[in-house]
Amino acid sequence: MVSAGSRASRVLEGGACSGRNPRTRATRGERKLRVVRLGATTTEGEGKGEGKGDETTMKDNPGFWYDKANLRWVRDDKRGLPLSEWEEGGLTTMKTKTGEEYTLWPVIHIRLSNSEKFSVIDPEDVEEMVKSGKAVVIDVRPEYQYKGNGHISESVNVPLYRSVQGQSFFKTLKKIAVAAMAMKATERNPDFVQDACEALSTTKPEDEDRLLICCCSIGGSMETEVVSKRGKVFSDPEKAFGRESRSLKACYELIQAGFPKVAHLRGGIAMWRHKDMPMTK
Protein backbone atom coordinates (compact mmCIF):
# COMPACT_ATOMS: atom_id res chain seq x y z
CA MET A 1 0.00 0.00 0.00
CA VAL A 2 1.33 3.43 -0.92
CA SER A 3 2.03 5.62 2.11
CA ALA A 4 0.24 8.92 2.68
CA GLY A 5 3.58 10.72 2.37
CA SER A 6 4.25 9.15 -1.02
CA ARG A 7 0.77 10.00 -2.29
CA ALA A 8 1.08 13.59 -1.08
CA SER A 9 4.43 13.88 -2.87
CA ARG A 10 2.83 12.82 -6.13
CA VAL A 11 -0.01 15.30 -5.74
CA LEU A 12 2.50 18.06 -4.99
CA GLU A 13 4.37 17.18 -8.15
CA GLY A 14 1.31 17.48 -10.34
CA GLY A 15 -1.58 15.28 -9.28
CA ALA A 16 -2.62 11.67 -8.99
CA CYS A 17 -1.10 8.98 -11.21
CA SER A 18 -2.93 7.14 -13.99
CA GLY A 19 -6.25 8.76 -13.10
CA ARG A 20 -6.42 6.79 -9.86
CA ASN A 21 -7.93 8.50 -6.83
CA PRO A 22 -4.91 9.01 -4.53
CA ARG A 23 -6.96 8.69 -1.34
CA THR A 24 -6.65 4.91 -1.02
CA ARG A 25 -5.89 4.45 2.66
CA ALA A 26 -9.58 4.26 3.66
CA THR A 27 -12.99 5.02 2.27
CA ARG A 28 -14.71 8.23 3.31
CA GLY A 29 -17.05 6.27 5.56
CA GLU A 30 -14.17 4.47 7.24
CA ARG A 31 -12.16 7.57 8.01
CA LYS A 32 -12.29 8.58 11.65
CA LEU A 33 -13.34 12.09 12.56
CA ARG A 34 -10.18 13.98 13.25
CA VAL A 35 -9.42 16.72 15.74
CA VAL A 36 -7.08 19.16 14.05
CA ARG A 37 -4.77 21.52 15.82
CA LEU A 38 -2.41 24.05 14.37
CA GLY A 39 0.62 21.85 14.02
CA ALA A 40 -0.90 18.47 14.96
CA THR A 41 -3.64 15.99 14.08
CA THR A 42 -5.18 13.39 16.40
CA THR A 43 -8.20 11.13 16.17
CA GLU A 44 -11.18 12.19 18.23
CA GLY A 45 -10.73 11.53 21.94
CA GLU A 46 -6.93 11.29 21.80
CA GLY A 47 -4.55 13.92 23.09
CA LYS A 48 -7.13 16.59 23.88
CA GLY A 49 -5.84 19.40 26.02
CA GLU A 50 -2.22 18.86 25.00
CA GLY A 51 0.00 21.44 23.33
CA LYS A 52 -0.53 25.11 22.59
CA GLY A 53 -2.19 24.88 19.20
CA ASP A 54 -5.77 25.58 18.26
CA GLU A 55 -7.90 22.51 19.02
CA THR A 56 -11.08 22.32 16.99
CA THR A 57 -13.16 19.76 15.14
CA MET A 58 -12.32 19.63 11.45
CA LYS A 59 -14.97 21.71 9.70
CA ASP A 60 -13.31 21.74 6.31
CA ASN A 61 -10.92 19.09 5.00
CA PRO A 62 -10.64 19.80 1.25
CA GLY A 63 -8.38 18.06 -1.21
CA PHE A 64 -5.76 20.14 -3.01
CA TRP A 65 -2.76 19.85 -5.27
CA TYR A 66 -0.23 22.15 -6.93
CA ASP A 67 -0.71 22.99 -10.60
CA LYS A 68 2.79 23.60 -11.95
CA ALA A 69 1.53 24.69 -15.35
CA ASN A 70 -0.43 27.61 -13.89
CA LEU A 71 1.70 28.06 -10.76
CA ARG A 72 -1.19 27.86 -8.33
CA TRP A 73 -2.79 25.64 -5.71
CA VAL A 74 -5.96 23.91 -6.87
CA ARG A 75 -8.81 22.90 -4.56
CA ASP A 76 -10.00 19.55 -5.85
CA ASP A 77 -11.49 16.80 -3.67
CA LYS A 78 -11.25 14.17 -6.42
CA ARG A 79 -7.71 14.66 -7.64
CA GLY A 80 -6.05 16.16 -4.58
CA LEU A 81 -5.38 14.80 -1.11
CA PRO A 82 -7.34 16.15 1.88
CA LEU A 83 -5.44 18.16 4.48
CA SER A 84 -5.58 15.27 6.95
CA GLU A 85 -3.48 13.11 4.61
CA TRP A 86 -0.99 15.88 3.89
CA GLU A 87 -0.53 16.05 7.66
CA GLU A 88 -0.25 12.29 7.97
CA GLY A 89 2.47 12.30 5.31
CA GLY A 90 4.38 15.11 7.05
CA LEU A 91 4.20 17.29 3.96
CA THR A 92 2.47 20.43 5.21
CA THR A 93 5.75 22.37 5.08
CA MET A 94 8.45 22.90 2.49
CA LYS A 95 12.07 23.99 2.77
CA THR A 96 13.67 26.46 0.37
CA LYS A 97 17.21 26.26 -0.96
CA THR A 98 18.17 29.12 1.36
CA GLY A 99 17.17 26.97 4.34
CA GLU A 100 13.86 28.59 5.26
CA GLU A 101 10.93 26.36 6.12
CA TYR A 102 7.39 27.42 5.22
CA THR A 103 3.94 26.02 5.90
CA LEU A 104 2.11 25.54 2.60
CA TRP A 105 -0.38 28.32 1.96
CA PRO A 106 -3.46 26.05 1.51
CA VAL A 107 -2.66 24.51 4.90
CA ILE A 108 -2.60 27.97 6.52
CA HIS A 109 -5.85 28.98 4.82
CA ILE A 110 -7.69 25.80 5.84
CA ARG A 111 -6.45 25.88 9.42
CA LEU A 112 -7.35 29.55 9.84
CA SER A 113 -10.80 28.84 8.38
CA ASN A 114 -11.26 26.02 10.88
CA SER A 115 -9.94 27.97 13.87
CA GLU A 116 -12.26 29.53 16.44
CA LYS A 117 -9.38 31.75 17.54
CA PHE A 118 -9.21 33.55 14.19
CA SER A 119 -11.40 36.35 12.79
CA VAL A 120 -11.35 39.08 10.16
CA ILE A 121 -12.00 42.65 11.29
CA ASP A 122 -12.92 45.79 9.32
CA PRO A 123 -10.88 49.01 9.74
CA GLU A 124 -13.86 50.89 11.19
CA ASP A 125 -14.02 48.51 14.15
CA VAL A 126 -10.36 48.72 15.11
CA GLU A 127 -9.78 52.25 16.42
CA GLU A 128 -12.21 52.10 19.36
CA MET A 129 -11.03 48.63 20.39
CA VAL A 130 -7.43 49.83 20.51
CA LYS A 131 -8.29 52.98 22.48
CA SER A 132 -10.22 50.93 25.05
CA GLY A 133 -7.31 48.52 25.48
CA LYS A 134 -9.24 45.56 24.12
CA ALA A 135 -7.00 45.15 21.07
CA VAL A 136 -3.53 45.90 19.76
CA VAL A 137 -2.50 46.26 16.11
CA ILE A 138 0.60 44.31 15.04
CA ASP A 139 2.17 45.68 11.86
CA VAL A 140 4.24 42.86 10.33
CA ARG A 141 5.90 44.94 7.60
CA PRO A 142 9.69 45.46 7.64
CA GLU A 143 10.85 48.22 9.97
CA TYR A 144 11.90 50.52 7.13
CA GLN A 145 8.35 50.41 5.70
CA TYR A 146 6.76 50.83 9.12
CA LYS A 147 8.81 53.95 9.87
CA GLY A 148 9.20 55.33 6.35
CA ASN A 149 5.72 54.82 4.89
CA GLY A 150 3.65 55.60 7.95
CA HIS A 151 1.73 53.23 10.22
CA ILE A 152 -1.52 52.90 12.14
CA SER A 153 -1.49 55.00 15.29
CA GLU A 154 -0.60 53.06 18.46
CA SER A 155 0.39 49.96 16.48
CA VAL A 156 3.53 47.93 17.24
CA ASN A 157 5.98 46.73 14.63
CA VAL A 158 6.89 43.03 14.62
CA PRO A 159 8.34 42.16 11.19
CA LEU A 160 7.46 38.72 9.87
CA TYR A 161 10.39 38.97 7.46
CA ARG A 162 13.90 40.37 7.90
CA SER A 163 16.84 41.17 5.64
CA VAL A 164 18.57 38.01 4.41
CA GLN A 165 21.21 36.92 6.93
CA GLY A 166 24.34 34.92 6.09
CA GLN A 167 26.56 34.43 3.06
CA SER A 168 25.66 30.98 1.74
CA PHE A 169 25.65 30.45 -2.03
CA PHE A 170 21.87 30.52 -2.40
CA LYS A 171 21.43 33.46 -0.01
CA THR A 172 24.05 35.46 -1.90
CA LEU A 173 22.35 34.55 -5.18
CA LYS A 174 19.02 35.71 -3.74
CA LYS A 175 20.51 39.05 -2.66
CA ILE A 176 21.96 39.65 -6.14
CA ALA A 177 18.75 38.66 -7.96
CA VAL A 178 16.51 40.83 -5.78
CA ALA A 179 18.94 43.77 -5.88
CA ALA A 180 18.75 43.65 -9.70
CA MET A 181 15.05 44.46 -9.34
CA ALA A 182 15.82 47.40 -7.02
CA MET A 183 14.34 45.52 -4.04
CA LYS A 184 15.61 44.28 -0.69
CA ALA A 185 16.10 40.54 -0.22
CA THR A 186 14.18 39.23 2.78
CA GLU A 187 13.68 35.96 4.60
CA ARG A 188 11.30 34.75 7.31
CA ASN A 189 12.08 36.15 10.76
CA PRO A 190 12.77 33.05 12.92
CA ASP A 191 12.20 35.10 16.09
CA PHE A 192 8.80 36.46 15.06
CA VAL A 193 6.84 34.92 17.97
CA GLN A 194 9.50 35.87 20.50
CA ASP A 195 9.60 39.44 19.13
CA ALA A 196 5.79 39.59 19.35
CA CYS A 197 5.87 38.53 23.00
CA GLU A 198 8.43 41.24 23.76
CA ALA A 199 6.45 43.91 21.91
CA LEU A 200 3.31 42.89 23.80
CA SER A 201 5.14 42.59 27.13
CA THR A 202 3.89 39.06 27.67
CA THR A 203 5.74 35.90 28.61
CA LYS A 204 2.89 33.44 28.10
CA PRO A 205 0.94 33.79 24.83
CA GLU A 206 -2.07 31.97 26.28
CA ASP A 207 -2.42 34.68 28.97
CA GLU A 208 -2.79 37.54 26.46
CA ASP A 209 -6.42 38.70 26.71
CA ARG A 210 -6.31 41.41 24.05
CA LEU A 211 -7.30 40.81 20.44
CA LEU A 212 -4.16 40.81 18.28
CA ILE A 213 -4.92 42.46 14.91
CA CYS A 214 -2.30 41.73 12.25
CA CYS A 215 -1.81 43.97 9.24
CA CYS A 216 0.53 44.37 6.28
CA SER A 217 0.52 46.47 3.12
CA ILE A 218 -2.35 44.93 1.13
CA GLY A 219 -3.80 42.47 3.63
CA GLY A 220 -4.57 39.47 1.47
CA SER A 221 -7.95 37.77 1.76
CA MET A 222 -9.64 34.67 3.17
CA GLU A 223 -12.54 34.98 0.73
CA THR A 224 -12.91 32.26 -1.91
CA GLU A 225 -15.96 33.63 -3.73
CA VAL A 226 -16.84 36.68 -5.81
CA VAL A 227 -20.15 38.54 -5.95
CA SER A 228 -21.55 39.77 -9.28
CA LYS A 229 -23.21 43.16 -9.75
CA ARG A 230 -26.54 41.37 -9.53
CA GLY A 231 -25.62 39.90 -6.16
CA LYS A 232 -24.95 36.34 -7.30
CA VAL A 233 -22.16 34.49 -5.52
CA PHE A 234 -19.65 32.44 -7.53
CA SER A 235 -16.70 30.28 -6.53
CA ASP A 236 -13.50 31.69 -8.01
CA PRO A 237 -10.86 29.03 -8.91
CA GLU A 238 -8.22 31.76 -8.78
CA LYS A 239 -9.17 32.33 -5.13
CA ALA A 240 -9.64 28.71 -4.08
CA PHE A 241 -7.54 29.51 -1.02
CA GLY A 242 -8.14 33.24 -0.84
CA ARG A 243 -5.15 35.49 -1.45
CA GLU A 244 -2.10 34.90 0.69
CA SER A 245 -0.38 37.72 2.56
CA ARG A 246 2.18 38.29 5.27
CA SER A 247 -0.44 39.38 7.78
CA LEU A 248 -2.45 36.17 7.33
CA LYS A 249 0.70 34.11 7.73
CA ALA A 250 1.47 36.09 10.88
CA CYS A 251 -2.02 35.30 12.22
CA TYR A 252 -1.29 31.62 11.72
CA GLU A 253 2.07 31.83 13.50
CA LEU A 254 0.54 33.62 16.50
CA ILE A 255 -2.31 31.14 16.85
CA GLN A 256 0.11 28.26 16.54
CA ALA A 257 2.17 29.84 19.35
CA GLY A 258 -0.87 29.81 21.62
CA PHE A 259 -2.36 33.32 21.44
CA PRO A 260 -6.12 32.91 22.05
CA LYS A 261 -7.55 35.79 19.99
CA VAL A 262 -6.06 36.80 16.65
CA ALA A 263 -7.61 38.85 13.84
CA HIS A 264 -6.70 39.92 10.32
CA LEU A 265 -7.22 43.54 9.25
CA ARG A 266 -9.36 43.42 6.12
CA GLY A 267 -7.65 45.23 3.26
CA GLY A 268 -4.49 45.95 5.23
CA ILE A 269 -2.78 49.35 5.37
CA ALA A 270 -4.03 50.15 1.86
CA MET A 271 -7.68 49.95 2.96
CA TRP A 272 -6.89 51.85 6.17
CA ARG A 273 -5.46 54.70 4.08
CA HIS A 274 -8.36 54.55 1.62
CA LYS A 275 -10.83 55.10 4.46
CA ASP A 276 -8.71 58.02 5.71
CA MET A 277 -8.13 56.45 9.11
CA PRO A 278 -5.47 57.98 11.44
CA MET A 279 -1.86 57.27 10.54
CA THR A 280 1.43 58.16 12.24
CA LYS A 281 4.53 59.07 10.24
CSV table of C-alpha atoms in Angstrom, one decimal:
chain,number,residue,atom,x,y,z
A,1,MET,CA,0.0,0.0,0.0
A,2,VAL,CA,1.3,3.4,-0.9
A,3,SER,CA,2.0,5.6,2.1
A,4,ALA,CA,0.2,8.9,2.7
A,5,GLY,CA,3.6,10.7,2.4
A,6,SER,CA,4.3,9.2,-1.0
A,7,ARG,CA,0.8,10.0,-2.3
A,8,ALA,CA,1.1,13.6,-1.1
A,9,SER,CA,4.4,13.9,-2.9
A,10,ARG,CA,2.8,12.8,-6.1
A,11,VAL,CA,0.0,15.3,-5.7
A,12,LEU,CA,2.5,18.1,-5.0
A,13,GLU,CA,4.4,17.2,-8.1
A,14,GLY,CA,1.3,17.5,-10.3
A,15,GLY,CA,-1.6,15.3,-9.3
A,16,ALA,CA,-2.6,11.7,-9.0
A,17,CYS,CA,-1.1,9.0,-11.2
A,18,SER,CA,-2.9,7.1,-14.0
A,19,GLY,CA,-6.2,8.8,-13.1
A,20,ARG,CA,-6.4,6.8,-9.9
A,21,ASN,CA,-7.9,8.5,-6.8
A,22,PRO,CA,-4.9,9.0,-4.5
A,23,ARG,CA,-7.0,8.7,-1.3
A,24,THR,CA,-6.6,4.9,-1.0
A,25,ARG,CA,-5.9,4.5,2.7
A,26,ALA,CA,-9.6,4.3,3.7
A,27,THR,CA,-13.0,5.0,2.3
A,28,ARG,CA,-14.7,8.2,3.3
A,29,GLY,CA,-17.1,6.3,5.6
A,30,GLU,CA,-14.2,4.5,7.2
A,31,ARG,CA,-12.2,7.6,8.0
A,32,LYS,CA,-12.3,8.6,11.6
A,33,LEU,CA,-13.3,12.1,12.6
A,34,ARG,CA,-10.2,14.0,13.3
A,35,VAL,CA,-9.4,16.7,15.7
A,36,VAL,CA,-7.1,19.2,14.0
A,37,ARG,CA,-4.8,21.5,15.8
A,38,LEU,CA,-2.4,24.1,14.4
A,39,GLY,CA,0.6,21.9,14.0
A,40,ALA,CA,-0.9,18.5,15.0
A,41,THR,CA,-3.6,16.0,14.1
A,42,THR,CA,-5.2,13.4,16.4
A,43,THR,CA,-8.2,11.1,16.2
A,44,GLU,CA,-11.2,12.2,18.2
A,45,GLY,CA,-10.7,11.5,21.9
A,46,GLU,CA,-6.9,11.3,21.8
A,47,GLY,CA,-4.5,13.9,23.1
A,48,LYS,CA,-7.1,16.6,23.9
A,49,GLY,CA,-5.8,19.4,26.0
A,50,GLU,CA,-2.2,18.9,25.0
A,51,GLY,CA,0.0,21.4,23.3
A,52,LYS,CA,-0.5,25.1,22.6
A,53,GLY,CA,-2.2,24.9,19.2
A,54,ASP,CA,-5.8,25.6,18.3
A,55,GLU,CA,-7.9,22.5,19.0
A,56,THR,CA,-11.1,22.3,17.0
A,57,THR,CA,-13.2,19.8,15.1
A,58,MET,CA,-12.3,19.6,11.5
A,59,LYS,CA,-15.0,21.7,9.7
A,60,ASP,CA,-13.3,21.7,6.3
A,61,ASN,CA,-10.9,19.1,5.0
A,62,PRO,CA,-10.6,19.8,1.2
A,63,GLY,CA,-8.4,18.1,-1.2
A,64,PHE,CA,-5.8,20.1,-3.0
A,65,TRP,CA,-2.8,19.8,-5.3
A,66,TYR,CA,-0.2,22.1,-6.9
A,67,ASP,CA,-0.7,23.0,-10.6
A,68,LYS,CA,2.8,23.6,-12.0
A,69,ALA,CA,1.5,24.7,-15.4
A,70,ASN,CA,-0.4,27.6,-13.9
A,71,LEU,CA,1.7,28.1,-10.8
A,72,ARG,CA,-1.2,27.9,-8.3
A,73,TRP,CA,-2.8,25.6,-5.7
A,74,VAL,CA,-6.0,23.9,-6.9
A,75,ARG,CA,-8.8,22.9,-4.6
A,76,ASP,CA,-10.0,19.5,-5.8
A,77,ASP,CA,-11.5,16.8,-3.7
A,78,LYS,CA,-11.2,14.2,-6.4
A,79,ARG,CA,-7.7,14.7,-7.6
A,80,GLY,CA,-6.0,16.2,-4.6
A,81,LEU,CA,-5.4,14.8,-1.1
A,82,PRO,CA,-7.3,16.2,1.9
A,83,LEU,CA,-5.4,18.2,4.5
A,84,SER,CA,-5.6,15.3,7.0
A,85,GLU,CA,-3.5,13.1,4.6
A,86,TRP,CA,-1.0,15.9,3.9
A,87,GLU,CA,-0.5,16.1,7.7
A,88,GLU,CA,-0.2,12.3,8.0
A,89,GLY,CA,2.5,12.3,5.3
A,90,GLY,CA,4.4,15.1,7.0
A,91,LEU,CA,4.2,17.3,4.0
A,92,THR,CA,2.5,20.4,5.2
A,93,THR,CA,5.8,22.4,5.1
A,94,MET,CA,8.5,22.9,2.5
A,95,LYS,CA,12.1,24.0,2.8
A,96,THR,CA,13.7,26.5,0.4
A,97,LYS,CA,17.2,26.3,-1.0
A,98,THR,CA,18.2,29.1,1.4
A,99,GLY,CA,17.2,27.0,4.3
A,100,GLU,CA,13.9,28.6,5.3
A,101,GLU,CA,10.9,26.4,6.1
A,102,TYR,CA,7.4,27.4,5.2
A,103,THR,CA,3.9,26.0,5.9
A,104,LEU,CA,2.1,25.5,2.6
A,105,TRP,CA,-0.4,28.3,2.0
A,106,PRO,CA,-3.5,26.0,1.5
A,107,VAL,CA,-2.7,24.5,4.9
A,108,ILE,CA,-2.6,28.0,6.5
A,109,HIS,CA,-5.8,29.0,4.8
A,110,ILE,CA,-7.7,25.8,5.8
A,111,ARG,CA,-6.5,25.9,9.4
A,112,LEU,CA,-7.4,29.6,9.8
A,113,SER,CA,-10.8,28.8,8.4
A,114,ASN,CA,-11.3,26.0,10.9
A,115,SER,CA,-9.9,28.0,13.9
A,116,GLU,CA,-12.3,29.5,16.4
A,117,LYS,CA,-9.4,31.8,17.5
A,118,PHE,CA,-9.2,33.6,14.2
A,119,SER,CA,-11.4,36.3,12.8
A,120,VAL,CA,-11.3,39.1,10.2
A,121,ILE,CA,-12.0,42.6,11.3
A,122,ASP,CA,-12.9,45.8,9.3
A,123,PRO,CA,-10.9,49.0,9.7
A,124,GLU,CA,-13.9,50.9,11.2
A,125,ASP,CA,-14.0,48.5,14.2
A,126,VAL,CA,-10.4,48.7,15.1
A,127,GLU,CA,-9.8,52.2,16.4
A,128,GLU,CA,-12.2,52.1,19.4
A,129,MET,CA,-11.0,48.6,20.4
A,130,VAL,CA,-7.4,49.8,20.5
A,131,LYS,CA,-8.3,53.0,22.5
A,132,SER,CA,-10.2,50.9,25.0
A,133,GLY,CA,-7.3,48.5,25.5
A,134,LYS,CA,-9.2,45.6,24.1
A,135,ALA,CA,-7.0,45.1,21.1
A,136,VAL,CA,-3.5,45.9,19.8
A,137,VAL,CA,-2.5,46.3,16.1
A,138,ILE,CA,0.6,44.3,15.0
A,139,ASP,CA,2.2,45.7,11.9
A,140,VAL,CA,4.2,42.9,10.3
A,141,ARG,CA,5.9,44.9,7.6
A,142,PRO,CA,9.7,45.5,7.6
A,143,GLU,CA,10.9,48.2,10.0
A,144,TYR,CA,11.9,50.5,7.1
A,145,GLN,CA,8.4,50.4,5.7
A,146,TYR,CA,6.8,50.8,9.1
A,147,LYS,CA,8.8,54.0,9.9
A,148,GLY,CA,9.2,55.3,6.4
A,149,ASN,CA,5.7,54.8,4.9
A,150,GLY,CA,3.6,55.6,8.0
A,151,HIS,CA,1.7,53.2,10.2
A,152,ILE,CA,-1.5,52.9,12.1
A,153,SER,CA,-1.5,55.0,15.3
A,154,GLU,CA,-0.6,53.1,18.5
A,155,SER,CA,0.4,50.0,16.5
A,156,VAL,CA,3.5,47.9,17.2
A,157,ASN,CA,6.0,46.7,14.6
A,158,VAL,CA,6.9,43.0,14.6
A,159,PRO,CA,8.3,42.2,11.2
A,160,LEU,CA,7.5,38.7,9.9
A,161,TYR,CA,10.4,39.0,7.5
A,162,ARG,CA,13.9,40.4,7.9
A,163,SER,CA,16.8,41.2,5.6
A,164,VAL,CA,18.6,38.0,4.4
A,165,GLN,CA,21.2,36.9,6.9
A,166,GLY,CA,24.3,34.9,6.1
A,167,GLN,CA,26.6,34.4,3.1
A,168,SER,CA,25.7,31.0,1.7
A,169,PHE,CA,25.7,30.5,-2.0
A,170,PHE,CA,21.9,30.5,-2.4
A,171,LYS,CA,21.4,33.5,0.0
A,172,THR,CA,24.1,35.5,-1.9
A,173,LEU,CA,22.4,34.6,-5.2
A,174,LYS,CA,19.0,35.7,-3.7
A,175,LYS,CA,20.5,39.0,-2.7
A,176,ILE,CA,22.0,39.7,-6.1
A,177,ALA,CA,18.8,38.7,-8.0
A,178,VAL,CA,16.5,40.8,-5.8
A,179,ALA,CA,18.9,43.8,-5.9
A,180,ALA,CA,18.8,43.6,-9.7
A,181,MET,CA,15.0,44.5,-9.3
A,182,ALA,CA,15.8,47.4,-7.0
A,183,MET,CA,14.3,45.5,-4.0
A,184,LYS,CA,15.6,44.3,-0.7
A,185,ALA,CA,16.1,40.5,-0.2
A,186,THR,CA,14.2,39.2,2.8
A,187,GLU,CA,13.7,36.0,4.6
A,188,ARG,CA,11.3,34.7,7.3
A,189,ASN,CA,12.1,36.1,10.8
A,190,PRO,CA,12.8,33.0,12.9
A,191,ASP,CA,12.2,35.1,16.1
A,192,PHE,CA,8.8,36.5,15.1
A,193,VAL,CA,6.8,34.9,18.0
A,194,GLN,CA,9.5,35.9,20.5
A,195,ASP,CA,9.6,39.4,19.1
A,196,ALA,CA,5.8,39.6,19.4
A,197,CYS,CA,5.9,38.5,23.0
A,198,GLU,CA,8.4,41.2,23.8
A,199,ALA,CA,6.4,43.9,21.9
A,200,LEU,CA,3.3,42.9,23.8
A,201,SER,CA,5.1,42.6,27.1
A,202,THR,CA,3.9,39.1,27.7
A,203,THR,CA,5.7,35.9,28.6
A,204,LYS,CA,2.9,33.4,28.1
A,205,PRO,CA,0.9,33.8,24.8
A,206,GLU,CA,-2.1,32.0,26.3
A,207,ASP,CA,-2.4,34.7,29.0
A,208,GLU,CA,-2.8,37.5,26.5
A,209,ASP,CA,-6.4,38.7,26.7
A,210,ARG,CA,-6.3,41.4,24.0
A,211,LEU,CA,-7.3,40.8,20.4
A,212,LEU,CA,-4.2,40.8,18.3
A,213,ILE,CA,-4.9,42.5,14.9
A,214,CYS,CA,-2.3,41.7,12.3
A,215,CYS,CA,-1.8,44.0,9.2
A,216,CYS,CA,0.5,44.4,6.3
A,217,SER,CA,0.5,46.5,3.1
A,218,ILE,CA,-2.3,44.9,1.1
A,219,GLY,CA,-3.8,42.5,3.6
A,220,GLY,CA,-4.6,39.5,1.5
A,221,SER,CA,-7.9,37.8,1.8
A,222,MET,CA,-9.6,34.7,3.2
A,223,GLU,CA,-12.5,35.0,0.7
A,224,THR,CA,-12.9,32.3,-1.9
A,225,GLU,CA,-16.0,33.6,-3.7
A,226,VAL,CA,-16.8,36.7,-5.8
A,227,VAL,CA,-20.1,38.5,-6.0
A,228,SER,CA,-21.5,39.8,-9.3
A,229,LYS,CA,-23.2,43.2,-9.7
A,230,ARG,CA,-26.5,41.4,-9.5
A,231,GLY,CA,-25.6,39.9,-6.2
A,232,LYS,CA,-25.0,36.3,-7.3
A,233,VAL,CA,-22.2,34.5,-5.5
A,234,PHE,CA,-19.6,32.4,-7.5
A,235,SER,CA,-16.7,30.3,-6.5
A,236,ASP,CA,-13.5,31.7,-8.0
A,237,PRO,CA,-10.9,29.0,-8.9
A,238,GLU,CA,-8.2,31.8,-8.8
A,239,LYS,CA,-9.2,32.3,-5.1
A,240,ALA,CA,-9.6,28.7,-4.1
A,241,PHE,CA,-7.5,29.5,-1.0
A,242,GLY,CA,-8.1,33.2,-0.8
A,243,ARG,CA,-5.1,35.5,-1.5
A,244,GLU,CA,-2.1,34.9,0.7
A,245,SER,CA,-0.4,37.7,2.6
A,246,ARG,CA,2.2,38.3,5.3
A,247,SER,CA,-0.4,39.4,7.8
A,248,LEU,CA,-2.5,36.2,7.3
A,249,LYS,CA,0.7,34.1,7.7
A,250,ALA,CA,1.5,36.1,10.9
A,251,CYS,CA,-2.0,35.3,12.2
A,252,TYR,CA,-1.3,31.6,11.7
A,253,GLU,CA,2.1,31.8,13.5
A,254,LEU,CA,0.5,33.6,16.5
A,255,ILE,CA,-2.3,31.1,16.8
A,256,GLN,CA,0.1,28.3,16.5
A,257,ALA,CA,2.2,29.8,19.3
A,258,GLY,CA,-0.9,29.8,21.6
A,259,PHE,CA,-2.4,33.3,21.4
A,260,PRO,CA,-6.1,32.9,22.0
A,261,LYS,CA,-7.6,35.8,20.0
A,262,VAL,CA,-6.1,36.8,16.6
A,263,ALA,CA,-7.6,38.9,13.8
A,264,HIS,CA,-6.7,39.9,10.3
A,265,LEU,CA,-7.2,43.5,9.3
A,266,ARG,CA,-9.4,43.4,6.1
A,267,GLY,CA,-7.7,45.2,3.3
A,268,GLY,CA,-4.5,46.0,5.2
A,269,ILE,CA,-2.8,49.4,5.4
A,270,ALA,CA,-4.0,50.1,1.9
A,271,MET,CA,-7.7,49.9,3.0
A,272,TRP,CA,-6.9,51.8,6.2
A,273,ARG,CA,-5.5,54.7,4.1
A,274,HIS,CA,-8.4,54.6,1.6
A,275,LYS,CA,-10.8,55.1,4.5
A,276,ASP,CA,-8.7,58.0,5.7
A,277,MET,CA,-8.1,56.4,9.1
A,278,PRO,CA,-5.5,58.0,11.4
A,279,MET,CA,-1.9,57.3,10.5
A,280,THR,CA,1.4,58.2,12.2
A,281,LYS,CA,4.5,59.1,10.2
